[in-house]
JSON list of N, CA and C in Angstrom, two decimals:
[
{"chain": "A", "resi": 121, "resn": "MET", "atom": "N", "xyz": [139.04, -79.99, -59.07]},
{"chain": "A", "resi": 121, "resn": "MET", "atom": "CA", "xyz": [138.23, -79.93, -60.25]},
{"chain": "A", "resi": 121, "resn": "MET", "atom": "C", "xyz": [136.77, -80.02, -59.86]},
{"chain": "A", "resi": 122, "resn": "LYS", "atom": "N", "xyz": [135.99, -79.19, -60.45]},
{"chain": "A", "resi": 122, "resn": "LYS", "atom": "CA", "xyz": [134.56, -79.20, -60.22]},
{"chain": "A", "resi": 122, "resn": "LYS", "atom": "C", "xyz": [133.88, -79.91, -61.40]},
{"chain": "A", "resi": 123, "resn": "LEU", "atom": "N", "xyz": [133.64, -81.19, -61.25]},
{"chain": "A", "resi": 123, "resn": "LEU", "atom": "CA", "xyz": [132.97, -81.95, -62.29]},
{"chain": "A", "resi": 123, "resn": "LEU", "atom": "C", "xyz": [131.53, -82.20, -61.87]},
{"chain": "A", "resi": 124, "resn": "SER", "atom": "N", "xyz": [130.66, -82.29, -62.84]},
{"chain": "A", "resi": 124, "resn": "SER", "atom": "CA", "xyz": [129.26, -82.55, -62.53]},
{"chain": "A", "resi": 124, "resn": "SER", "atom": "C", "xyz": [129.09, -84.01, -62.11]},
{"chain": "A", "resi": 125, "resn": "LEU", "atom": "N", "xyz": [127.93, -84.30, -61.53]},
{"chain": "A", "resi": 125, "resn": "LEU", "atom": "CA", "xyz": [127.66, -85.65, -61.05]},
{"chain": "A", "resi": 125, "resn": "LEU", "atom": "C", "xyz": [127.65, -86.66, -62.19]},
{"chain": "A", "resi": 126, "resn": "GLY", "atom": "N", "xyz": [127.12, -86.26, -63.34]},
{"chain": "A", "resi": 126, "resn": "GLY", "atom": "CA", "xyz": [127.08, -87.16, -64.49]},
{"chain": "A", "resi": 126, "resn": "GLY", "atom": "C", "xyz": [128.47, -87.55, -64.97]},
{"chain": "A", "resi": 127, "resn": "VAL", "atom": "N", "xyz": [129.38, -86.61, -64.96]},
{"chain": "A", "resi": 127, "resn": "VAL", "atom": "CA", "xyz": [130.76, -86.91, -65.39]},
{"chain": "A", "resi": 127, "resn": "VAL", "atom": "C", "xyz": [131.44, -87.82, -64.38]},
{"chain": "A", "resi": 128, "resn": "LYS", "atom": "N", "xyz": [131.19, -87.60, -63.09]},
{"chain": "A", "resi": 128, "resn": "LYS", "atom": "CA", "xyz": [131.77, -88.46, -62.07]},
{"chain": "A", "resi": 128, "resn": "LYS", "atom": "C", "xyz": [131.24, -89.89, -62.17]},
{"chain": "A", "resi": 129, "resn": "VAL", "atom": "N", "xyz": [129.95, -90.03, -62.44]},
{"chain": "A", "resi": 129, "resn": "VAL", "atom": "CA", "xyz": [129.38, -91.37, -62.62]},
{"chain": "A", "resi": 129, "resn": "VAL", "atom": "C", "xyz": [130.00, -92.04, -63.84]},
{"chain": "A", "resi": 130, "resn": "LEU", "atom": "N", "xyz": [130.19, -91.30, -64.91]},
{"chain": "A", "resi": 130, "resn": "LEU", "atom": "CA", "xyz": [130.82, -91.85, -66.11]},
{"chain": "A", "resi": 130, "resn": "LEU", "atom": "C", "xyz": [132.25, -92.30, -65.83]},
{"chain": "A", "resi": 131, "resn": "ILE", "atom": "N", "xyz": [132.98, -91.55, -65.04]},
{"chain": "A", "resi": 131, "resn": "ILE", "atom": "CA", "xyz": [134.34, -91.93, -64.67]},
{"chain": "A", "resi": 131, "resn": "ILE", "atom": "C", "xyz": [134.33, -93.21, -63.84]},
{"chain": "A", "resi": 132, "resn": "ILE", "atom": "N", "xyz": [133.40, -93.32, -62.90]},
{"chain": "A", "resi": 132, "resn": "ILE", "atom": "CA", "xyz": [133.30, -94.52, -62.06]},
{"chain": "A", "resi": 132, "resn": "ILE", "atom": "C", "xyz": [132.95, -95.74, -62.91]},
{"chain": "A", "resi": 133, "resn": "VAL", "atom": "N", "xyz": [132.01, -95.58, -63.83]},
{"chain": "A", "resi": 133, "resn": "VAL", "atom": "CA", "xyz": [131.64, -96.70, -64.71]},
{"chain": "A", "resi": 133, "resn": "VAL", "atom": "C", "xyz": [132.82, -97.12, -65.57]},
{"chain": "A", "resi": 134, "resn": "THR", "atom": "N", "xyz": [133.59, -96.17, -66.05]},
{"chain": "A", "resi": 134, "resn": "THR", "atom": "CA", "xyz": [134.79, -96.48, -66.83]},
{"chain": "A", "resi": 134, "resn": "THR", "atom": "C", "xyz": [135.81, -97.23, -65.98]},
{"chain": "A", "resi": 135, "resn": "CYS", "atom": "N", "xyz": [135.98, -96.84, -64.74]},
{"chain": "A", "resi": 135, "resn": "CYS", "atom": "CA", "xyz": [136.89, -97.54, -63.83]},
{"chain": "A", "resi": 135, "resn": "CYS", "atom": "C", "xyz": [136.44, -98.97, -63.59]},
{"chain": "A", "resi": 136, "resn": "ILE", "atom": "N", "xyz": [135.13, -99.16, -63.42]},
{"chain": "A", "resi": 136, "resn": "ILE", "atom": "CA", "xyz": [134.61, -100.51, -63.20]},
{"chain": "A", "resi": 136, "resn": "ILE", "atom": "C", "xyz": [134.83, -101.38, -64.43]},
{"chain": "A", "resi": 137, "resn": "LEU", "atom": "N", "xyz": [134.57, -100.85, -65.61]},
{"chain": "A", "resi": 137, "resn": "LEU", "atom": "CA", "xyz": [134.79, -101.63, -66.83]},
{"chain": "A", "resi": 137, "resn": "LEU", "atom": "C", "xyz": [136.27, -101.97, -67.03]},
{"chain": "A", "resi": 138, "resn": "PHE", "atom": "N", "xyz": [137.15, -101.03, -66.73]},
{"chain": "A", "resi": 138, "resn": "PHE", "atom": "CA", "xyz": [138.58, -101.30, -66.83]},
{"chain": "A", "resi": 138, "resn": "PHE", "atom": "C", "xyz": [138.98, -102.40, -65.85]},
{"chain": "A", "resi": 139, "resn": "SER", "atom": "N", "xyz": [138.45, -102.35, -64.64]},
{"chain": "A", "resi": 139, "resn": "SER", "atom": "CA", "xyz": [138.78, -103.36, -63.63]},
{"chain": "A", "resi": 139, "resn": "SER", "atom": "C", "xyz": [138.24, -104.73, -64.02]},
{"chain": "A", "resi": 140, "resn": "VAL", "atom": "N", "xyz": [137.07, -104.77, -64.65]},
{"chain": "A", "resi": 140, "resn": "VAL", "atom": "CA", "xyz": [136.52, -106.05, -65.12]},
{"chain": "A", "resi": 140, "resn": "VAL", "atom": "C", "xyz": [137.43, -106.65, -66.19]},
{"chain": "A", "resi": 141, "resn": "ILE", "atom": "N", "xyz": [137.91, -105.82, -67.10]},
{"chain": "A", "resi": 141, "resn": "ILE", "atom": "CA", "xyz": [138.79, -106.33, -68.16]},
{"chain": "A", "resi": 141, "resn": "ILE", "atom": "C", "xyz": [140.09, -106.86, -67.57]},
{"chain": "A", "resi": 142, "resn": "VAL", "atom": "N", "xyz": [140.65, -106.15, -66.60]},
{"chain": "A", "resi": 142, "resn": "VAL", "atom": "CA", "xyz": [141.89, -106.61, -65.96]},
{"chain": "A", "resi": 142, "resn": "VAL", "atom": "C", "xyz": [141.64, -107.90, -65.18]},
{"chain": "A", "resi": 143, "resn": "GLY", "atom": "N", "xyz": [140.50, -107.99, -64.49]},
{"chain": "A", "resi": 143, "resn": "GLY", "atom": "CA", "xyz": [140.17, -109.20, -63.73]},
{"chain": "A", "resi": 143, "resn": "GLY", "atom": "C", "xyz": [139.96, -110.41, -64.63]},
{"chain": "A", "resi": 144, "resn": "ILE", "atom": "N", "xyz": [139.30, -110.21, -65.76]},
{"chain": "A", "resi": 144, "resn": "ILE", "atom": "CA", "xyz": [139.11, -111.31, -66.71]},
{"chain": "A", "resi": 144, "resn": "ILE", "atom": "C", "xyz": [140.45, -111.77, -67.26]},
{"chain": "A", "resi": 145, "resn": "GLY", "atom": "N", "xyz": [141.31, -110.83, -67.58]},
{"chain": "A", "resi": 145, "resn": "GLY", "atom": "CA", "xyz": [142.64, -111.19, -68.09]},
{"chain": "A", "resi": 145, "resn": "GLY", "atom": "C", "xyz": [143.46, -111.95, -67.05]},
{"chain": "A", "resi": 146, "resn": "ALA", "atom": "N", "xyz": [143.40, -111.52, -65.81]},
{"chain": "A", "resi": 146, "resn": "ALA", "atom": "CA", "xyz": [144.17, -112.20, -64.77]},
{"chain": "A", "resi": 146, "resn": "ALA", "atom": "C", "xyz": [143.63, -113.61, -64.52]},
{"chain": "A", "resi": 147, "resn": "GLY", "atom": "N", "xyz": [142.30, -113.75, -64.51]},
{"chain": "A", "resi": 147, "resn": "GLY", "atom": "CA", "xyz": [141.73, -115.08, -64.34]},
{"chain": "A", "resi": 147, "resn": "GLY", "atom": "C", "xyz": [142.05, -116.01, -65.50]},
{"chain": "A", "resi": 148, "resn": "TRP", "atom": "N", "xyz": [142.03, -115.46, -66.70]},
{"chain": "A", "resi": 148, "resn": "TRP", "atom": "CA", "xyz": [142.35, -116.26, -67.87]},
{"chain": "A", "resi": 148, "resn": "TRP", "atom": "C", "xyz": [143.82, -116.69, -67.87]},
{"chain": "A", "resi": 149, "resn": "LEU", "atom": "N", "xyz": [144.70, -115.78, -67.46]},
{"chain": "A", "resi": 149, "resn": "LEU", "atom": "CA", "xyz": [146.13, -116.12, -67.42]},
{"chain": "A", "resi": 149, "resn": "LEU", "atom": "C", "xyz": [146.48, -117.09, -66.31]},
{"chain": "A", "resi": 150, "resn": "SER", "atom": "N", "xyz": [145.70, -117.07, -65.21]},
{"chain": "A", "resi": 150, "resn": "SER", "atom": "CA", "xyz": [146.02, -117.94, -64.09]},
{"chain": "A", "resi": 150, "resn": "SER", "atom": "C", "xyz": [145.41, -119.34, -64.23]},
{"chain": "A", "resi": 151, "resn": "HIS", "atom": "N", "xyz": [144.50, -119.52, -65.19]},
{"chain": "A", "resi": 151, "resn": "HIS", "atom": "CA", "xyz": [143.85, -120.82, -65.36]},
{"chain": "A", "resi": 151, "resn": "HIS", "atom": "C", "xyz": [144.81, -121.83, -65.94]},
{"chain": "A", "resi": 152, "resn": "GLN", "atom": "N", "xyz": [144.81, -123.02, -65.33]},
{"chain": "A", "resi": 152, "resn": "GLN", "atom": "CA", "xyz": [145.62, -124.12, -65.83]},
{"chain": "A", "resi": 152, "resn": "GLN", "atom": "C", "xyz": [144.68, -125.21, -66.33]},
{"chain": "A", "resi": 153, "resn": "PRO", "atom": "N", "xyz": [145.02, -125.86, -67.43]},
{"chain": "A", "resi": 153, "resn": "PRO", "atom": "CA", "xyz": [144.11, -126.87, -67.99]},
{"chain": "A", "resi": 153, "resn": "PRO", "atom": "C", "xyz": [143.75, -127.99, -67.01]},
{"chain": "A", "resi": 154, "resn": "SER", "atom": "N", "xyz": [144.67, -128.38, -66.15]},
{"chain": "A", "resi": 154, "resn": "SER", "atom": "CA", "xyz": [144.39, -129.45, -65.20]},
{"chain": "A", "resi": 154, "resn": "SER", "atom": "C", "xyz": [143.84, -128.92, -63.87]},
{"chain": "A", "resi": 155, "resn": "GLY", "atom": "N", "xyz": [143.75, -127.60, -63.74]},
{"chain": "A", "resi": 155, "resn": "GLY", "atom": "CA", "xyz": [143.30, -127.00, -62.49]},
{"chain": "A", "resi": 155, "resn": "GLY", "atom": "C", "xyz": [141.80, -126.78, -62.45]},
{"chain": "A", "resi": 156, "resn": "ARG", "atom": "N", "xyz": [141.34, -126.32, -61.27]},
{"chain": "A", "resi": 156, "resn": "ARG", "atom": "CA", "xyz": [139.92, -126.05, -61.10]},
{"chain": "A", "resi": 156, "resn": "ARG", "atom": "C", "xyz": [139.61, -124.64, -61.60]},
{"chain": "A", "resi": 157, "resn": "LYS", "atom": "N", "xyz": [138.41, -124.49, -62.13]},
{"chain": "A", "resi": 157, "resn": "LYS", "atom": "CA", "xyz": [138.02, -123.18, -62.65]},
{"chain": "A", "resi": 157, "resn": "LYS", "atom": "C", "xyz": [137.78, -122.18, -61.53]},
{"chain": "A", "resi": 158, "resn": "ARG", "atom": "N", "xyz": [137.37, -122.65, -60.37]},
{"chain": "A", "resi": 158, "resn": "ARG", "atom": "CA", "xyz": [137.08, -121.72, -59.29]},
{"chain": "A", "resi": 158, "resn": "ARG", "atom": "C", "xyz": [138.33, -121.01, -58.78]},
{"chain": "A", "resi": 159, "resn": "ASP", "atom": "N", "xyz": [139.48, -121.64, -58.92]},
{"chain": "A", "resi": 159, "resn": "ASP", "atom": "CA", "xyz": [140.72, -120.96, -58.54]},
{"chain": "A", "resi": 159, "resn": "ASP", "atom": "C", "xyz": [140.99, -119.77, -59.45]},
{"chain": "A", "resi": 160, "resn": "ALA", "atom": "N", "xyz": [140.73, -119.94, -60.75]},
{"chain": "A", "resi": 160, "resn": "ALA", "atom": "CA", "xyz": [140.91, -118.83, -61.69]},
{"chain": "A", "resi": 160, "resn": "ALA", "atom": "C", "xyz": [139.90, -117.73, -61.43]},
{"chain": "A", "resi": 161, "resn": "VAL", "atom": "N", "xyz": [138.67, -118.10, -61.04]},
{"chain": "A", "resi": 161, "resn": "VAL", "atom": "CA", "xyz": [137.66, -117.10, -60.72]},
{"chain": "A", "resi": 161, "resn": "VAL", "atom": "C", "xyz": [138.05, -116.31, -59.48]},
{"chain": "A", "resi": 162, "resn": "LEU", "atom": "N", "xyz": [138.61, -116.98, -58.49]},
{"chain": "A", "resi": 162, "resn": "LEU", "atom": "CA", "xyz": [139.06, -116.29, -57.28]},
{"chain": "A", "resi": 162, "resn": "LEU", "atom": "C", "xyz": [140.20, -115.32, -57.58]},
{"chain": "A", "resi": 163, "resn": "VAL", "atom": "N", "xyz": [141.12, -115.72, -58.42]},
{"chain": "A", "resi": 163, "resn": "VAL", "atom": "CA", "xyz": [142.21, -114.83, -58.81]},
{"chain": "A", "resi": 163, "resn": "VAL", "atom": "C", "xyz": [141.67, -113.62, -59.56]},
{"chain": "A", "resi": 164, "resn": "GLY", "atom": "N", "xyz": [140.76, -113.86, -60.49]},
{"chain": "A", "resi": 164, "resn": "GLY", "atom": "CA", "xyz": [140.17, -112.76, -61.25]},
{"chain": "A", "resi": 164, "resn": "GLY", "atom": "C", "xyz": [139.38, -111.81, -60.37]},
{"chain": "A", "resi": 165, "resn": "GLY", "atom": "N", "xyz": [138.63, -112.36, -59.42]},
{"chain": "A", "resi": 165, "resn": "GLY", "atom": "CA", "xyz": [137.86, -111.51, -58.50]},
{"chain": "A", "resi": 165, "resn": "GLY", "atom": "C", "xyz": [138.74, -110.68, -57.60]},
{"chain": "A", "resi": 166, "resn": "GLY", "atom": "N", "xyz": [139.80, -111.28, -57.11]},
{"chain": "A", "resi": 166, "resn": "GLY", "atom": "CA", "xyz": [140.74, -110.52, -56.28]},
{"chain": "A", "resi": 166, "resn": "GLY", "atom": "C", "xyz": [141.45, -109.43, -57.05]},
{"chain": "A", "resi": 167, "resn": "THR", "atom": "N", "xyz": [141.79, -109.74, -58.29]},
{"chain": "A", "resi": 167, "resn": "THR", "atom": "CA", "xyz": [142.43, -108.74, -59.14]},
{"chain": "A", "resi": 167, "resn": "THR", "atom": "C", "xyz": [141.47, -107.60, -59.47]},
{"chain": "A", "resi": 168, "resn": "PHE", "atom": "N", "xyz": [140.20, -107.94, -59.72]},
{"chain": "A", "resi": 168, "resn": "PHE", "atom": "CA", "xyz": [139.18, -106.92, -59.97]},
{"chain": "A", "resi": 168, "resn": "PHE", "atom": "C", "xyz": [139.06, -105.97, -58.78]},
{"chain": "A", "resi": 169, "resn": "GLY", "atom": "N", "xyz": [138.96, -106.53, -57.58]},
{"chain": "A", "resi": 169, "resn": "GLY", "atom": "CA", "xyz": [138.82, -105.71, -56.38]},
{"chain": "A", "resi": 169, "resn": "GLY", "atom": "C", "xyz": [140.04, -104.83, -56.14]},
{"chain": "A", "resi": 170, "resn": "GLY", "atom": "N", "xyz": [141.21, -105.40, -56.32]},
{"chain": "A", "resi": 170, "resn": "GLY", "atom": "CA", "xyz": [142.43, -104.62, -56.13]},
{"chain": "A", "resi": 170, "resn": "GLY", "atom": "C", "xyz": [142.60, -103.52, -57.16]},
{"chain": "A", "resi": 171, "resn": "THR", "atom": "N", "xyz": [142.29, -103.82, -58.39]},
{"chain": "A", "resi": 171, "resn": "THR", "atom": "CA", "xyz": [142.41, -102.82, -59.45]},
{"chain": "A", "resi": 171, "resn": "THR", "atom": "C", "xyz": [141.41, -101.69, -59.26]},
{"chain": "A", "resi": 172, "resn": "LEU", "atom": "N", "xyz": [140.17, -102.03, -58.92]},
{"chain": "A", "resi": 172, "resn": "LEU", "atom": "CA", "xyz": [139.15, -101.00, -58.71]},
{"chain": "A", "resi": 172, "resn": "LEU", "atom": "C", "xyz": [139.53, -100.10, -57.54]},
{"chain": "A", "resi": 173, "resn": "THR", "atom": "N", "xyz": [140.01, -100.69, -56.46]},
{"chain": "A", "resi": 173, "resn": "THR", "atom": "CA", "xyz": [140.43, -99.90, -55.30]},
{"chain": "A", "resi": 173, "resn": "THR", "atom": "C", "xyz": [141.58, -98.97, -55.66]},
{"chain": "A", "resi": 174, "resn": "LEU", "atom": "N", "xyz": [142.57, -99.49, -56.38]},
{"chain": "A", "resi": 174, "resn": "LEU", "atom": "CA", "xyz": [143.72, -98.68, -56.75]},
{"chain": "A", "resi": 174, "resn": "LEU", "atom": "C", "xyz": [143.33, -97.52, -57.66]},
{"chain": "A", "resi": 175, "resn": "VAL", "atom": "N", "xyz": [142.50, -97.78, -58.64]},
{"chain": "A", "resi": 175, "resn": "VAL", "atom": "CA", "xyz": [142.10, -96.73, -59.59]},
{"chain": "A", "resi": 175, "resn": "VAL", "atom": "C", "xyz": [141.28, -95.65, -58.89]},
{"chain": "A", "resi": 176, "resn": "ILE", "atom": "N", "xyz": [140.35, -96.06, -58.03]},
{"chain": "A", "resi": 176, "resn": "ILE", "atom": "CA", "xyz": [139.53, -95.08, -57.31]},
{"chain": "A", "resi": 176, "resn": "ILE", "atom": "C", "xyz": [140.38, -94.25, -56.36]},
{"chain": "A", "resi": 177, "resn": "LEU", "atom": "N", "xyz": [141.33, -94.88, -55.68]},
{"chain": "A", "resi": 177, "resn": "LEU", "atom": "CA", "xyz": [142.20, -94.13, -54.77]},
{"chain": "A", "resi": 177, "resn": "LEU", "atom": "C", "xyz": [143.09, -93.14, -55.52]},
{"chain": "A", "resi": 178, "resn": "VAL", "atom": "N", "xyz": [143.59, -93.53, -56.67]},
{"chain": "A", "resi": 178, "resn": "VAL", "atom": "CA", "xyz": [144.42, -92.62, -57.46]},
{"chain": "A", "resi": 178, "resn": "VAL", "atom": "C", "xyz": [143.60, -91.43, -57.94]},
{"chain": "A", "resi": 179, "resn": "LEU", "atom": "N", "xyz": [142.39, -91.68, -58.43]},
{"chain": "A", "resi": 179, "resn": "LEU", "atom": "CA", "xyz": [141.53, -90.57, -58.89]},
{"chain": "A", "resi": 179, "resn": "LEU", "atom": "C", "xyz": [141.10, -89.67, -57.74]},
{"chain": "A", "resi": 180, "resn": "ALA", "atom": "N", "xyz": [140.87, -90.26, -56.58]},
{"chain": "A", "resi": 180, "resn": "ALA", "atom": "CA", "xyz": [140.50, -89.45, -55.42]},
{"chain": "A", "resi": 180, "resn": "ALA", "atom": "C", "xyz": [141.69, -88.61, -54.95]},
{"chain": "A", "resi": 181, "resn": "THR", "atom": "N", "xyz": [142.88, -89.18, -55.02]},
{"chain": "A", "resi": 181, "resn": "THR", "atom": "CA", "xyz": [144.07, -88.43, -54.63]},
{"chain": "A", "resi": 181, "resn": "THR", "atom": "C", "xyz": [144.35, -87.26, -55.59]},
{"chain": "A", "resi": 182, "resn": "LEU", "atom": "N", "xyz": [144.07, -87.47, -56.85]},
{"chain": "A", "resi": 182, "resn": "LEU", "atom": "CA", "xyz": [144.26, -86.40, -57.85]},
{"chain": "A", "resi": 182, "resn": "LEU", "atom": "C", "xyz": [143.10, -85.41, -57.85]},
{"chain": "A", "resi": 183, "resn": "ASP", "atom": "N", "xyz": [142.15, -85.61, -56.97]},
{"chain": "A", "resi": 183, "resn": "ASP", "atom": "CA", "xyz": [141.00, -84.72, -56.78]},
{"chain": "A", "resi": 183, "resn": "ASP", "atom": "C", "xyz": [140.09, -84.68, -58.01]},
{"chain": "A", "resi": 184, "resn": "VAL", "atom": "N", "xyz": [139.97, -85.81, -58.68]},
{"chain": "A", "resi": 184, "resn": "VAL", "atom": "CA", "xyz": [139.07, -85.92, -59.81]},
{"chain": "A", "resi": 184, "resn": "VAL", "atom": "C", "xyz": [137.67, -86.29, -59.30]},
{"chain": "A", "resi": 185, "resn": "LEU", "atom": "N", "xyz": [137.62, -87.13, -58.29]},
{"chain": "A", "resi": 185, "resn": "LEU", "atom": "CA", "xyz": [136.32, -87.55, -57.75]},
{"chain": "A", "resi": 185, "resn": "LEU", "atom": "C", "xyz": [135.97, -86.76, -56.52]}
]
């Protein structure tokens, strides 16, 4: 696919926003009331990184990016 640079940037920004939402959800679900908040932040950050990597690799494999 021949997409313009603006469309590719929009796709990347959408992927980042989707990964942020997934990371926030994972951190929120992993938080325990008696636990430390930094553990939930670490889980959310790891999930964000993994989700962003997976989405970018899938789009690159499908030749969108």
